[in-house]
C-alpha cells in the first residue's frame, strides 16, 4: 500500500480492480482466482452431493426403487471422481491462492497468468465429467479408481473421463509449481521457512506430492486409453496384460493423493486452534517434521489397498507395518493440537467448533484406518461398507470440515463482513450430527458383510441403510443451508462490518491488512517483527 501512496501517478491503476467479465475471465489477482476456485469447488460439491443423494435414495430400502444397477454404478463412480478431483482438491487450491501470498507478505502468486490458466482448465474438465452422463452408454461405471478390465469395456464416456483427468492433472501441476515458487522465492524478508505459518508448510509439502504423483495417474489412464483404442495390452489379460498392474500404478498415485487431500486441512486446523486457544501452537517444529514424514511415508504404503490381490505374505507384512508406522506422525499432530488447547483460554466460535469437530471425527477415521491396516481384518472387510465409512470419516469430516473451518475463520478477511455466528453454529451441529448418522452405521453394515457399489441388498441390512439414507439427506440440506444463509449473505456484504483482526489472538500477516483485503496487498515487502507474524513500522 505504501508504494501506492508514494507514487500515485505510476501505480494509480493498480488500486482499481478491473470491472465486468474481464475481471474474472482475465483474472491474474490471487484473490480473484482463489474466489473462483472456491466457487467452482462448492458447485462441484453440490453436484457430487446430488449424486450421493441419488445413491442413498436407491439404498433407502431393499429392492430396486429409482435407478437400475448400471446407472447406480455410474452414480458411485462419478460421485467419487467429482468429489475428489472437482470439490476437495480445487477447494484447497482456492484457500492456497487466497491465503499464501497474504501469509508470507507476497504481492501475488509467482506466475499470475499461469494461475489464471490453471483455474480455467477446471471448467472444461468439470463439464466433461458431468456431461459424461449424457453420452452414449452413460457415464463411466468402473468405480472412481477406474480399475481395468472394466475400463476397457466402457463406452465413449470413459475417454471423456480420461481426458478430464488429464486436464485436471495439468491444472494441479501448474498450481503446485506456482505455490512452490511463491513460497520459496517470495516470502517477506525475515520470514524464514521455520517461521512460516503451518498452512504454508502443509501446502508446500502437498505441492511437491502433487508434482510427484499426478504424472503417475496420467501414465495409468494413458495406458488404459491405448488399451482401449491402439491395440496395446497393458491391462488386458487376453493379450497378456495384467489388471493388477493397473492397481499398483493407480495406488502409487492414490495413496499420496489421500494425503494431498488432508495435509492442507491439517494446515488450516493448525492456524485455527492456536487462535481460539489463545496460545502459540505446541511443537511447531515437530508439526513440520510430522507433515514431511507423512508425505515421505505415503509413497511406501500403496499396496494396503490390495491385500486381496494374492500378494505374498512378506508383501502383506511390509505394507501392514508401513501403514501402522504412518499413524505415528499423524498422532503427533493430534497430540500437538490437544496440547495447544490444554489449559488454553478457549472460546468456541464457528471456526473452532469445526476445528474441534475435525479433530474428533478425523481421529475416529484414523482408528478405522489402523484397523484396516491389519491384513487379516482388511481381507474380511475389503470392498464392504466398512471401507466406505472409513474414508468418508477421513475425507468428509476431515477435508470438508477443515474447509468449513477455514471459511468461517478467513471469510471476514475476504468479504469484509462477519458471518452470522448463530447460523454458523447451527451449520456445525447440523452437519456433525447428520454426518455421524449417515456414516457411523456403515461400519456395522461392513462388518456384517454388505459389499459396496451394490444397488440392492438383502433384508438384514435394511435398518442401518434406512438410517444412513435419512442422515445423508439431512447432511445435504445442511450444506444448502450453509450456501443460502451464510455464504450468499456474506458475499453480498450483509452483516456486521469485520474489523481488521476479528479474532483477538489470531497471528499472521493476513490480519495486518484491512478487511476486506485490498485488491493489491504488500506491493512493497513488509518489515516483520522477530516472530515474523506482525508488521513493524
Short mmCIF file of C-alpha atoms in Angstrom, two decimals:
data_model
loop_
_atom_site.label_atom_id
_atom_site.label_comp_id
_atom_site.label_asym_id
_atom_site.label_seq_id
_atom_site.Cartn_x
_atom_site.Cartn_y
_atom_site.Cartn_z
CA UNK A 1 0.00 0.00 0.00
CA UNK A 2 2.85 2.39 0.79
CA UNK A 3 4.06 2.06 -2.81
CA UNK A 4 0.67 3.30 -3.99
CA UNK A 5 0.76 6.28 -1.64
CA UNK A 6 4.37 7.15 -2.55
CA UNK A 7 3.84 7.02 -6.33
CA UNK A 8 0.22 7.89 -7.03
CA UNK A 9 0.77 8.71 -10.70
CA UNK A 10 2.64 5.49 -11.50
CA UNK A 11 0.56 3.00 -9.55
CA UNK A 12 -2.89 4.56 -9.70
CA UNK A 13 -4.25 1.86 -11.98
CA UNK A 14 -3.19 -0.85 -9.53
CA UNK A 15 -5.68 0.11 -6.85
CA UNK A 16 -8.73 -0.20 -9.07
CA UNK A 17 -9.91 -3.70 -9.77
CA UNK A 18 -10.97 -4.38 -13.38
CA UNK A 19 -14.73 -4.46 -13.77
CA UNK A 20 -17.23 -6.68 -15.57
CA UNK A 21 -16.40 -10.01 -17.17
CA UNK A 22 -12.75 -9.05 -17.77
CA UNK A 23 -12.07 -9.05 -14.03
CA UNK A 24 -12.86 -12.76 -13.84
CA UNK A 25 -12.05 -14.18 -17.28
CA UNK A 26 -8.65 -12.46 -17.44
CA UNK A 27 -8.03 -12.56 -13.67
CA UNK A 28 -4.41 -12.52 -12.57
CA UNK A 29 -5.05 -11.38 -8.99
CA UNK A 30 -4.58 -14.22 -6.49
CA UNK A 31 -7.65 -13.19 -4.50
CA UNK A 32 -9.98 -13.28 -7.52
CA UNK A 33 -8.56 -16.61 -8.69
CA UNK A 34 -8.87 -18.02 -5.17
CA UNK A 35 -12.51 -16.93 -5.08
CA UNK A 36 -13.18 -18.63 -8.42
CA UNK A 37 -11.54 -21.84 -7.24
CA UNK A 38 -13.72 -21.85 -4.10
CA UNK A 39 -16.92 -21.18 -6.07
CA UNK A 40 -16.08 -23.94 -8.57
CA UNK A 41 -15.29 -26.31 -5.69
CA UNK A 42 -18.58 -25.61 -3.93
CA UNK A 43 -20.54 -26.02 -7.18
CA UNK A 44 -18.93 -29.42 -7.75
CA UNK A 45 -19.59 -30.31 -4.10
CA UNK A 46 -23.30 -29.70 -4.65
CA UNK A 47 -23.32 -31.70 -7.92
CA UNK A 48 -21.42 -34.58 -6.29
CA UNK A 49 -23.79 -34.32 -3.33
CA UNK A 50 -26.84 -34.71 -5.59
CA UNK A 51 -25.29 -37.92 -6.99
CA UNK A 52 -24.70 -39.14 -3.42
CA UNK A 53 -28.34 -38.46 -2.52
CA UNK A 54 -29.49 -40.45 -5.56
CA UNK A 55 -27.32 -43.34 -4.31
CA UNK A 56 -28.79 -43.06 -0.78
CA UNK A 57 -32.36 -42.77 -2.13
CA UNK A 58 -31.85 -46.06 -4.01
CA UNK A 59 -30.41 -47.73 -0.90
CA UNK A 60 -33.16 -46.47 1.43
CA UNK A 61 -34.82 -49.89 1.32
CA UNK A 62 -34.15 -53.28 -0.32
CA UNK A 63 -35.21 -53.81 -3.93
CA UNK A 64 -34.63 -51.56 -6.94
CA UNK A 65 -36.52 -48.27 -6.45
CA UNK A 66 -35.29 -45.49 -8.73
CA UNK A 67 -32.23 -46.50 -10.78
CA UNK A 68 -31.03 -49.67 -12.48
CA UNK A 69 -27.73 -51.27 -11.35
CA UNK A 70 -25.83 -49.85 -14.35
CA UNK A 71 -26.86 -46.26 -13.58
CA UNK A 72 -26.18 -46.93 -9.89
CA UNK A 73 -22.55 -47.80 -10.73
CA UNK A 74 -22.30 -44.66 -12.86
CA UNK A 75 -23.51 -42.61 -9.89
CA UNK A 76 -20.97 -44.15 -7.48
CA UNK A 77 -18.13 -43.67 -9.97
CA UNK A 78 -18.93 -40.07 -10.83
CA UNK A 79 -19.70 -39.14 -7.22
CA UNK A 80 -16.16 -40.22 -6.28
CA UNK A 81 -14.42 -38.55 -9.22
CA UNK A 82 -16.35 -35.28 -8.88
CA UNK A 83 -15.83 -35.03 -5.12
CA UNK A 84 -12.11 -35.87 -5.15
CA UNK A 85 -10.98 -34.03 -8.28
CA UNK A 86 -13.71 -31.40 -8.58
CA UNK A 87 -14.56 -30.43 -4.99
CA UNK A 88 -11.83 -31.22 -2.43
CA UNK A 89 -8.65 -30.57 -4.45
CA UNK A 90 -9.75 -27.29 -6.13
CA UNK A 91 -11.19 -26.13 -2.79
CA UNK A 92 -7.82 -26.37 -1.08
CA UNK A 93 -6.10 -24.71 -4.07
CA UNK A 94 -8.60 -21.86 -3.62
CA UNK A 95 -7.53 -21.47 0.02
CA UNK A 96 -3.87 -21.58 -1.08
CA UNK A 97 -4.40 -18.86 -3.69
CA UNK A 98 -6.19 -16.58 -1.28
CA UNK A 99 -4.06 -17.06 1.81
CA UNK A 100 -0.46 -17.96 0.91
CA UNK A 101 0.54 -14.54 -0.55
CA UNK A 102 -1.20 -12.80 2.39
CA UNK A 103 0.52 -15.06 4.94
CA UNK A 104 4.05 -14.68 3.56
CA UNK A 105 3.82 -10.99 2.66
CA UNK A 106 3.97 -11.51 -1.11
CA UNK A 107 2.30 -9.17 -3.61
CA UNK A 108 0.75 -12.07 -5.55
CA UNK A 109 1.45 -15.60 -6.74
CA UNK A 110 4.71 -16.05 -8.66
CA UNK A 111 3.13 -16.83 -12.05
CA UNK A 112 -0.08 -14.84 -12.28
CA UNK A 113 -1.09 -15.79 -15.85
CA UNK A 114 -0.31 -19.47 -15.27
CA UNK A 115 -2.52 -19.17 -12.19
CA UNK A 116 -5.37 -17.97 -14.40
CA UNK A 117 -4.79 -20.80 -16.90
CA UNK A 118 -4.68 -23.48 -14.18
CA UNK A 119 -8.10 -22.33 -12.96
CA UNK A 120 -9.78 -22.13 -16.36
CA UNK A 121 -8.67 -25.68 -17.17
CA UNK A 122 -11.07 -26.83 -14.43
CA UNK A 123 -14.17 -25.66 -16.30
CA UNK A 124 -13.89 -27.94 -19.39
CA UNK A 125 -12.82 -30.87 -17.20
CA UNK A 126 -15.82 -30.35 -14.90
CA UNK A 127 -18.14 -30.13 -17.91
CA UNK A 128 -16.65 -33.34 -19.36
CA UNK A 129 -17.18 -35.20 -16.07
CA UNK A 130 -20.75 -34.03 -15.57
CA UNK A 131 -21.59 -34.27 -19.28
CA UNK A 132 -20.47 -37.92 -19.46
CA UNK A 133 -23.94 -38.90 -18.17
CA UNK A 134 -25.40 -37.71 -21.48
CA UNK A 135 -23.03 -39.66 -23.73
CA UNK A 136 -23.96 -42.95 -25.43
CA UNK A 137 -23.99 -45.70 -22.80
CA UNK A 138 -23.94 -43.19 -19.93
CA UNK A 139 -21.11 -42.16 -17.59
CA UNK A 140 -18.14 -44.38 -16.70
CA UNK A 141 -19.19 -47.13 -14.26
CA UNK A 142 -15.83 -48.62 -13.27
CA UNK A 143 -15.62 -47.13 -9.77
CA UNK A 144 -13.68 -43.91 -9.04
CA UNK A 145 -10.45 -45.95 -9.12
CA UNK A 146 -11.14 -46.75 -12.80
CA UNK A 147 -9.98 -50.36 -12.48
CA UNK A 148 -9.22 -52.47 -15.53
CA UNK A 149 -10.70 -54.58 -17.06
CA UNK A 150 -13.98 -52.65 -16.52
CA UNK A 151 -12.45 -49.51 -18.05
CA UNK A 152 -11.64 -51.46 -21.23
CA UNK A 153 -15.34 -52.31 -21.66
CA UNK A 154 -16.89 -48.84 -21.13
CA UNK A 155 -18.41 -46.60 -23.81
CA UNK A 156 -17.09 -43.26 -25.14
CA UNK A 157 -17.70 -41.54 -21.79
CA UNK A 158 -14.62 -43.38 -20.49
CA UNK A 159 -12.46 -41.46 -22.98
CA UNK A 160 -14.11 -38.20 -21.88
CA UNK A 161 -13.32 -39.12 -18.26
CA UNK A 162 -9.68 -39.87 -19.11
CA UNK A 163 -9.39 -36.53 -20.95
CA UNK A 164 -10.96 -34.70 -17.99
CA UNK A 165 -8.46 -36.34 -15.59
CA UNK A 166 -5.55 -35.29 -17.81
CA UNK A 167 -6.75 -31.68 -17.83
CA UNK A 168 -7.29 -31.70 -14.05
CA UNK A 169 -3.80 -33.16 -13.59
CA UNK A 170 -2.23 -30.42 -15.73
CA UNK A 171 -4.10 -27.82 -13.67
CA UNK A 172 -2.86 -29.37 -10.40
CA UNK A 173 0.76 -29.50 -11.57
CA UNK A 174 0.71 -25.86 -12.69
CA UNK A 175 -0.92 -24.78 -9.44
CA UNK A 176 1.70 -26.74 -7.46
CA UNK A 177 4.65 -25.19 -9.32
CA UNK A 178 3.14 -21.77 -8.64
CA UNK A 179 2.74 -22.47 -4.92
CA UNK A 180 6.28 -23.86 -4.53
CA UNK A 181 7.92 -20.91 -6.34
CA UNK A 182 5.77 -18.39 -4.44
CA UNK A 183 6.63 -19.86 -1.03
CA UNK A 184 10.34 -20.40 -1.69
CA UNK A 185 11.06 -17.13 -3.54
CA UNK A 186 8.55 -14.51 -2.42
CA UNK A 187 8.48 -14.57 1.38
CA UNK A 188 8.91 -11.21 3.08
CA UNK A 189 12.47 -10.52 4.32
CA UNK A 190 12.86 -12.01 7.79
CA UNK A 191 10.32 -14.79 7.30
CA UNK A 192 12.49 -17.89 7.36
CA UNK A 193 10.99 -21.26 6.46
CA UNK A 194 10.69 -22.19 10.14
CA UNK A 195 8.74 -19.00 10.84
CA UNK A 196 6.16 -19.64 8.10
CA UNK A 197 2.53 -20.28 9.06
CA UNK A 198 1.70 -24.01 9.20
CA UNK A 199 -0.80 -23.63 6.37
CA UNK A 200 2.05 -22.56 4.05
CA UNK A 201 4.18 -25.50 5.21
CA UNK A 202 1.45 -28.06 4.62
CA UNK A 203 0.76 -26.63 1.17
CA UNK A 204 4.46 -26.56 0.23
CA UNK A 205 4.72 -30.28 1.03
CA UNK A 206 1.37 -31.02 -0.68
CA UNK A 207 2.57 -29.25 -3.84
CA UNK A 208 5.64 -31.49 -4.02
CA UNK A 209 3.39 -34.53 -3.56
CA UNK A 210 1.15 -33.38 -6.42
CA UNK A 211 4.08 -32.91 -8.79
CA UNK A 212 5.36 -36.38 -7.86
CA UNK A 213 2.13 -38.34 -8.30
CA UNK A 214 -0.09 -36.64 -10.90
CA UNK A 215 2.14 -37.92 -13.75
CA UNK A 216 1.72 -41.44 -12.33
CA UNK A 217 -2.07 -41.15 -12.67
CA UNK A 218 -1.59 -39.69 -16.16
CA UNK A 219 0.51 -42.74 -17.07
CA UNK A 220 -2.09 -45.21 -15.77
CA UNK A 221 -5.02 -43.64 -17.60
CA UNK A 222 -2.97 -43.18 -20.81
CA UNK A 223 -2.14 -46.91 -20.73
CA UNK A 224 -5.88 -47.53 -20.30
CA UNK A 225 -6.56 -45.30 -23.31
CA UNK A 226 -4.05 -47.13 -25.53
CA UNK A 227 -5.52 -50.48 -24.40
CA UNK A 228 -8.95 -49.21 -25.46
CA UNK A 229 -8.02 -47.79 -28.87
CA UNK A 230 -4.49 -48.62 -30.01
CA UNK A 231 -4.18 -52.36 -29.59
CA UNK A 232 -1.88 -52.45 -26.55
CA UNK A 233 -2.45 -54.97 -23.76
CA UNK A 234 -1.08 -53.37 -20.62
CA UNK A 235 -4.11 -54.38 -18.54
CA UNK A 236 -5.94 -56.77 -20.87
CA UNK A 237 -5.36 -60.40 -19.83
CA UNK A 238 -6.47 -61.64 -23.28
CA UNK A 239 -3.35 -60.02 -24.75
CA UNK A 240 -1.03 -61.00 -21.90
CA UNK A 241 -1.68 -57.88 -19.80
CA UNK A 242 -2.18 -57.71 -16.04
CA UNK A 243 -5.14 -55.88 -14.44
CA UNK A 244 -3.34 -55.98 -11.07
CA UNK A 245 -0.53 -53.89 -12.55
CA UNK A 246 -3.10 -51.10 -13.02
CA UNK A 247 -3.92 -51.30 -9.31
CA UNK A 248 -0.24 -50.94 -8.39
CA UNK A 249 0.20 -47.89 -10.63
CA UNK A 250 -3.10 -46.32 -9.56
CA UNK A 251 -2.50 -46.73 -5.83
CA UNK A 252 1.07 -45.46 -6.10
CA UNK A 253 -0.73 -42.26 -7.11
CA UNK A 254 -3.79 -42.88 -4.96
CA UNK A 255 -2.28 -43.13 -1.53
CA UNK A 256 -0.23 -39.91 -1.68
CA UNK A 257 -3.44 -38.43 -3.14
CA UNK A 258 -5.18 -39.19 0.17
CA UNK A 259 -2.59 -37.03 1.93
CA UNK A 260 -2.84 -34.35 -0.77
CA UNK A 261 -6.48 -34.04 0.35
CA UNK A 262 -5.74 -33.96 4.09
CA UNK A 263 -2.41 -32.11 4.60
CA UNK A 264 -3.84 -28.65 3.70
CA UNK A 265 -6.66 -29.45 6.16
CA UNK A 266 -4.02 -30.05 8.85
CA UNK A 267 -2.58 -26.63 7.98
CA UNK A 268 -5.95 -24.88 8.37
CA UNK A 269 -6.59 -26.58 11.74
CA UNK A 270 -3.06 -25.62 12.88
CA UNK A 271 -3.92 -21.97 12.22
CA UNK A 272 -7.31 -22.03 13.94
CA UNK A 273 -6.63 -24.00 17.15
CA UNK A 274 -3.93 -21.60 18.50
CA UNK A 275 -6.11 -18.56 17.66
CA UNK A 276 -9.06 -19.78 19.75
CA UNK A 277 -6.99 -21.46 22.49
CA UNK A 278 -5.10 -18.13 22.77
CA UNK A 279 -1.76 -19.94 22.87
CA UNK A 280 1.10 -20.49 20.44
CA UNK A 281 0.95 -23.77 18.51
CA UNK A 282 2.53 -26.51 20.63
CA UNK A 283 5.53 -28.14 18.93
CA UNK A 284 5.72 -26.12 15.70
CA UNK A 285 8.94 -27.85 14.53
CA UNK A 286 7.55 -31.31 15.27
CA UNK A 287 4.45 -30.40 13.21
CA UNK A 288 6.67 -29.54 10.23
CA UNK A 289 8.66 -32.77 10.58
CA UNK A 290 5.49 -34.83 11.06
CA UNK A 291 3.98 -33.35 7.89
CA UNK A 292 7.16 -34.16 5.95
CA UNK A 293 7.23 -37.69 7.39
CA UNK A 294 3.62 -38.32 6.34
CA UNK A 295 4.47 -37.17 2.80
CA UNK A 296 7.52 -39.45 2.53
CA UNK A 297 5.84 -42.50 4.10
CA UNK A 298 2.79 -42.07 1.83
CA UNK A 299 4.89 -43.44 -1.05
CA UNK A 300 5.55 -46.82 0.61
CA UNK A 301 2.08 -47.88 1.74
CA UNK A 302 0.12 -48.07 -1.54
CA UNK A 303 -0.49 -51.84 -1.59
CA UNK A 304 -2.51 -51.84 1.64
CA UNK A 305 -5.39 -51.21 -0.79
CA UNK A 306 -4.54 -54.53 -2.44
CA UNK A 307 -4.34 -57.17 0.31
CA UNK A 308 -6.86 -59.36 -1.55
CA UNK A 309 -4.96 -59.47 -4.87
CA UNK A 310 -2.92 -62.56 -3.97
CA UNK A 311 0.03 -60.64 -2.54
CA UNK A 312 2.73 -62.81 -0.88
CA UNK A 313 2.70 -62.79 2.92
CA UNK A 314 6.03 -60.93 3.01
CA UNK A 315 4.46 -58.13 0.98
CA UNK A 316 1.41 -58.08 3.23
CA UNK A 317 3.61 -57.77 6.32
CA UNK A 318 5.67 -54.93 4.83
CA UNK A 319 2.65 -52.87 3.82
CA UNK A 320 0.89 -53.64 7.09
CA UNK A 321 3.81 -52.37 9.21
CA UNK A 322 4.45 -49.37 6.94
CA UNK A 323 0.78 -48.38 7.23
CA UNK A 324 0.89 -48.65 11.02
CA UNK A 325 4.07 -46.54 11.01
CA UNK A 326 2.36 -43.67 9.15
CA UNK A 327 -0.08 -43.40 12.07
CA UNK A 328 2.78 -42.10 14.26
CA UNK A 329 3.33 -38.65 12.64
CA UNK A 330 -0.45 -38.26 12.31
CA UNK A 331 -0.80 -38.95 16.03
CA UNK A 332 1.95 -36.36 16.71
CA UNK A 333 -0.24 -33.74 15.01
CA UNK A 334 -3.33 -34.70 17.00
CA UNK A 335 -1.29 -34.67 20.22
CA UNK A 336 0.07 -31.20 19.37
CA UNK A 337 -3.42 -29.77 18.71
CA UNK A 338 -4.70 -31.18 22.01
CA UNK A 339 -1.60 -29.88 23.82
CA UNK A 340 -2.23 -26.44 22.26
CA UNK A 341 -5.78 -26.49 23.64
CA UNK A 342 -4.67 -27.80 27.05
CA UNK A 343 -5.20 -25.06 29.67
CA UNK A 344 -5.83 -22.58 26.87
CA UNK A 345 -8.36 -19.79 27.28
CA UNK A 346 -10.70 -21.35 24.72
CA UNK A 347 -13.80 -19.94 23.11
CA UNK A 348 -15.95 -21.86 20.64
CA UNK A 349 -16.86 -19.69 17.70
CA UNK A 350 -17.74 -21.50 14.45
CA UNK A 351 -14.13 -21.90 13.19
CA UNK A 352 -13.08 -23.53 16.48
CA UNK A 353 -16.20 -25.74 16.57
CA UNK A 354 -15.38 -27.10 13.13
CA UNK A 355 -11.70 -27.50 14.12
CA UNK A 356 -12.54 -29.48 17.27
CA UNK A 357 -15.16 -31.45 15.32
CA UNK A 358 -12.48 -32.18 12.73
CA UNK A 359 -10.01 -33.48 15.36
CA UNK A 360 -12.65 -35.71 16.99
CA UNK A 361 -14.08 -37.25 13.84
CA UNK A 362 -10.80 -37.41 11.91
CA UNK A 363 -9.30 -39.35 14.83
CA UNK A 364 -12.14 -41.87 14.56
CA UNK A 365 -11.41 -42.19 10.84
CA UNK A 366 -7.74 -42.68 11.68
CA UNK A 367 -8.52 -45.52 14.07
CA UNK A 368 -10.62 -47.36 11.48
CA UNK A 369 -7.70 -46.85 9.09
CA UNK A 370 -5.39 -48.55 11.59
CA UNK A 371 -7.85 -51.44 11.81
CA UNK A 372 -7.87 -51.70 8.00
CA UNK A 373 -4.05 -51.75 8.04
CA UNK A 374 -4.23 -55.23 9.61
CA UNK A 375 -4.11 -57.56 6.61
CA UNK A 376 -6.27 -60.32 8.17
CA UNK A 377 -9.02 -57.85 9.10
CA UNK A 378 -8.74 -55.95 5.82
CA UNK A 379 -9.21 -59.18 3.84
CA UNK A 380 -12.53 -59.72 5.67
CA UNK A 381 -13.91 -56.21 5.17
CA UNK A 382 -12.31 -55.42 1.77
CA UNK A 383 -14.81 -53.66 -0.52
CA UNK A 384 -17.51 -53.50 2.15
CA UNK A 385 -19.24 -50.51 3.66
CA UNK A 386 -16.64 -50.52 6.46
CA UNK A 387 -14.16 -49.09 3.95
CA UNK A 388 -16.77 -46.56 2.74
CA UNK A 389 -17.32 -45.45 6.35
CA UNK A 390 -13.56 -45.17 6.96
CA UNK A 391 -12.69 -42.95 4.03
CA UNK A 392 -15.75 -40.72 4.46
CA UNK A 393 -14.74 -40.12 8.07
CA UNK A 394 -11.33 -39.02 6.80
CA UNK A 395 -12.43 -37.05 3.73
CA UNK A 396 -15.81 -35.56 4.68
CA UNK A 397 -15.22 -34.96 8.36
CA UNK A 398 -11.56 -34.40 7.53
CA UNK A 399 -11.08 -32.33 4.38
CA UNK A 400 -14.59 -30.84 4.16
CA UNK A 401 -14.93 -29.87 7.85
CA UNK A 402 -11.47 -28.24 7.68
CA UNK A 403 -12.60 -26.20 4.67
CA UNK A 404 -15.70 -25.07 6.55
CA UNK A 405 -13.46 -24.12 9.49
CA UNK A 406 -11.19 -22.18 7.13
CA UNK A 407 -14.17 -20.42 5.55
CA UNK A 408 -15.51 -19.22 8.90
CA UNK A 409 -12.00 -18.21 10.03
CA UNK A 410 -10.94 -16.24 6.95
CA UNK A 411 -14.21 -15.10 5.32
CA UNK A 412 -14.28 -11.84 7.36
CA UNK A 413 -10.93 -11.02 5.71
CA UNK A 414 -12.29 -11.97 2.27
CA UNK A 415 -15.69 -10.27 2.39
CA UNK A 416 -15.22 -7.51 4.96
CA UNK A 417 -18.31 -8.62 6.90
CA UNK A 418 -18.82 -11.04 9.78
CA UNK A 419 -20.94 -14.11 9.11
CA UNK A 420 -23.89 -14.76 11.45
CA UNK A 421 -22.42 -16.69 14.41
CA UNK A 422 -25.70 -18.37 15.37
CA UNK A 423 -26.17 -19.67 11.84
CA UNK A 424 -22.57 -20.88 11.78
CA UNK A 425 -23.18 -22.90 14.95
CA UNK A 426 -26.41 -24.34 13.53
CA UNK A 427 -24.48 -25.38 10.41
CA UNK A 428 -21.81 -27.08 12.55
CA UNK A 429 -24.12 -29.08 14.82
CA UNK A 430 -26.46 -29.99 11.96
CA UNK A 431 -23.52 -31.17 9.82
CA UNK A 432 -21.79 -33.08 12.64
CA UNK A 433 -24.90 -34.97 13.78
CA UNK A 434 -26.12 -35.70 10.23
CA UNK A 435 -22.64 -36.87 9.19
CA UNK A 436 -22.42 -39.37 12.04
CA UNK A 437 -25.98 -40.59 11.49
CA UNK A 438 -25.02 -41.23 7.84
CA UNK A 439 -21.65 -42.89 8.13
CA UNK A 440 -21.41 -44.47 11.60
CA UNK A 441 -23.96 -47.23 10.78
CA UNK A 442 -21.89 -48.12 7.71
CA UNK A 443 -19.19 -49.59 9.98
CA UNK A 444 -21.72 -52.17 11.18
CA UNK A 445 -23.02 -52.81 7.66
CA UNK A 446 -19.46 -53.50 6.53
CA UNK A 447 -18.65 -55.78 9.45
CA UNK A 448 -21.86 -57.67 8.71
CA UNK A 449 -20.64 -58.16 5.13
CA UNK A 450 -22.54 -55.67 2.98
CA UNK A 451 -20.47 -55.05 -0.18
CA UNK A 452 -20.10 -51.53 -1.58
CA UNK A 453 -21.34 -50.46 -5.05
CA UNK A 454 -24.37 -52.79 -4.94
CA UNK A 455 -27.74 -51.30 -5.86
CA UNK A 456 -29.70 -53.92 -3.89
CA UNK A 457 -29.19 -55.87 -0.67
CA UNK A 458 -30.93 -58.48 1.49
CA UNK A 459 -33.36 -57.60 4.25
CA UNK A 460 -30.90 -57.89 7.19
CA UNK A 461 -29.15 -54.66 6.09
CA UNK A 462 -32.37 -52.63 5.75
CA UNK A 463 -32.50 -50.73 9.09
CA UNK A 464 -28.98 -49.32 9.04
CA UNK A 465 -29.31 -48.39 5.35
CA UNK A 466 -32.55 -46.50 6.02
CA UNK A 467 -30.82 -44.64 8.88
CA UNK A 468 -27.81 -43.79 6.68
CA UNK A 469 -30.06 -42.51 3.90
CA UNK A 470 -32.00 -40.21 6.25
CA UNK A 471 -28.69 -38.89 7.63
CA UNK A 472 -27.37 -38.36 4.10
CA UNK A 473 -30.32 -36.18 3.11
CA UNK A 474 -30.01 -34.19 6.36
CA UNK A 475 -26.29 -33.66 5.68
CA UNK A 476 -27.04 -32.50 2.13
CA UNK A 477 -29.64 -29.99 3.33
CA UNK A 478 -27.15 -28.66 5.90
CA UNK A 479 -24.84 -27.63 3.04
CA UNK A 480 -27.72 -25.93 1.21
CA UNK A 481 -28.40 -24.05 4.47
CA UNK A 482 -24.70 -23.05 4.55
CA UNK A 483 -24.92 -21.70 0.99
CA UNK A 484 -28.22 -19.83 1.36
CA UNK A 485 -27.91 -18.43 4.89
CA UNK A 486 -24.15 -17.98 5.37
CA UNK A 487 -22.20 -17.79 2.10
CA UNK A 488 -24.61 -15.72 -0.04
CA UNK A 489 -25.32 -13.06 2.65
CA UNK A 490 -21.58 -12.55 3.35
CA UNK A 491 -20.77 -12.38 -0.37
CA UNK A 492 -23.44 -9.68 -0.70
CA UNK A 493 -21.84 -7.77 2.17
CA UNK A 494 -24.77 -8.33 4.53
CA UNK A 495 -23.68 -8.41 8.14
CA UNK A 496 -21.70 -6.51 10.70
CA UNK A 497 -18.51 -4.90 9.35
CA UNK A 498 -15.46 -7.04 10.10
CA UNK A 499 -12.55 -5.42 11.96
CA UNK A 500 -9.01 -5.80 10.65
CA UNK A 501 -8.47 -8.58 13.19
CA UNK A 502 -11.79 -10.26 14.07
CA UNK A 503 -10.13 -12.97 16.22
CA UNK A 504 -8.16 -11.28 19.01
CA UNK A 505 -5.45 -13.95 19.38
CA UNK A 506 -5.04 -14.78 15.67
CA UNK A 507 -1.47 -14.36 14.47
CA UNK A 508 -0.17 -13.85 10.97
CA UNK A 509 0.35 -11.19 8.32
CA UNK A 510 -3.14 -11.72 6.88
CA UNK A 511 -4.54 -9.95 9.98
CA UNK A 512 -2.32 -6.90 9.36
CA UNK A 513 -4.22 -5.77 6.24
CA UNK A 514 -7.71 -4.18 6.28
CA UNK A 515 -10.92 -6.22 5.95
CA UNK A 516 -11.82 -6.84 3.19
CA UNK A 517 -8.26 -7.36 1.97
CA UNK A 518 -7.45 -4.68 -0.64
CA UNK A 519 -7.23 -5.80 -4.29
CA UNK A 520 -3.44 -5.33 -4.08
CA UNK A 521 -1.57 -6.02 -0.86
CA UNK A 522 2.13 -5.90 0.06
CA UNK A 523 3.30 -4.05 -3.06
CA UNK A 524 6.45 -3.34 -1.09
CA UNK A 525 7.64 -6.22 1.14
CA UNK A 526 6.53 -5.65 4.75
CA UNK A 527 9.08 -5.23 7.55
CA UNK A 528 8.46 -8.00 10.08
CA UNK A 529 8.98 -8.26 13.81
CA UNK A 530 11.14 -11.02 15.31
CA UNK A 531 8.26 -13.54 15.26
CA UNK A 532 7.52 -12.86 11.56
CA UNK A 533 3.81 -12.61 12.43
CA UNK A 534 3.44 -8.82 12.63
CA UNK A 535 4.41 -5.83 10.53
CA UNK A 536 6.53 -3.16 12.22
CA UNK A 537 6.79 0.46 11.22
#
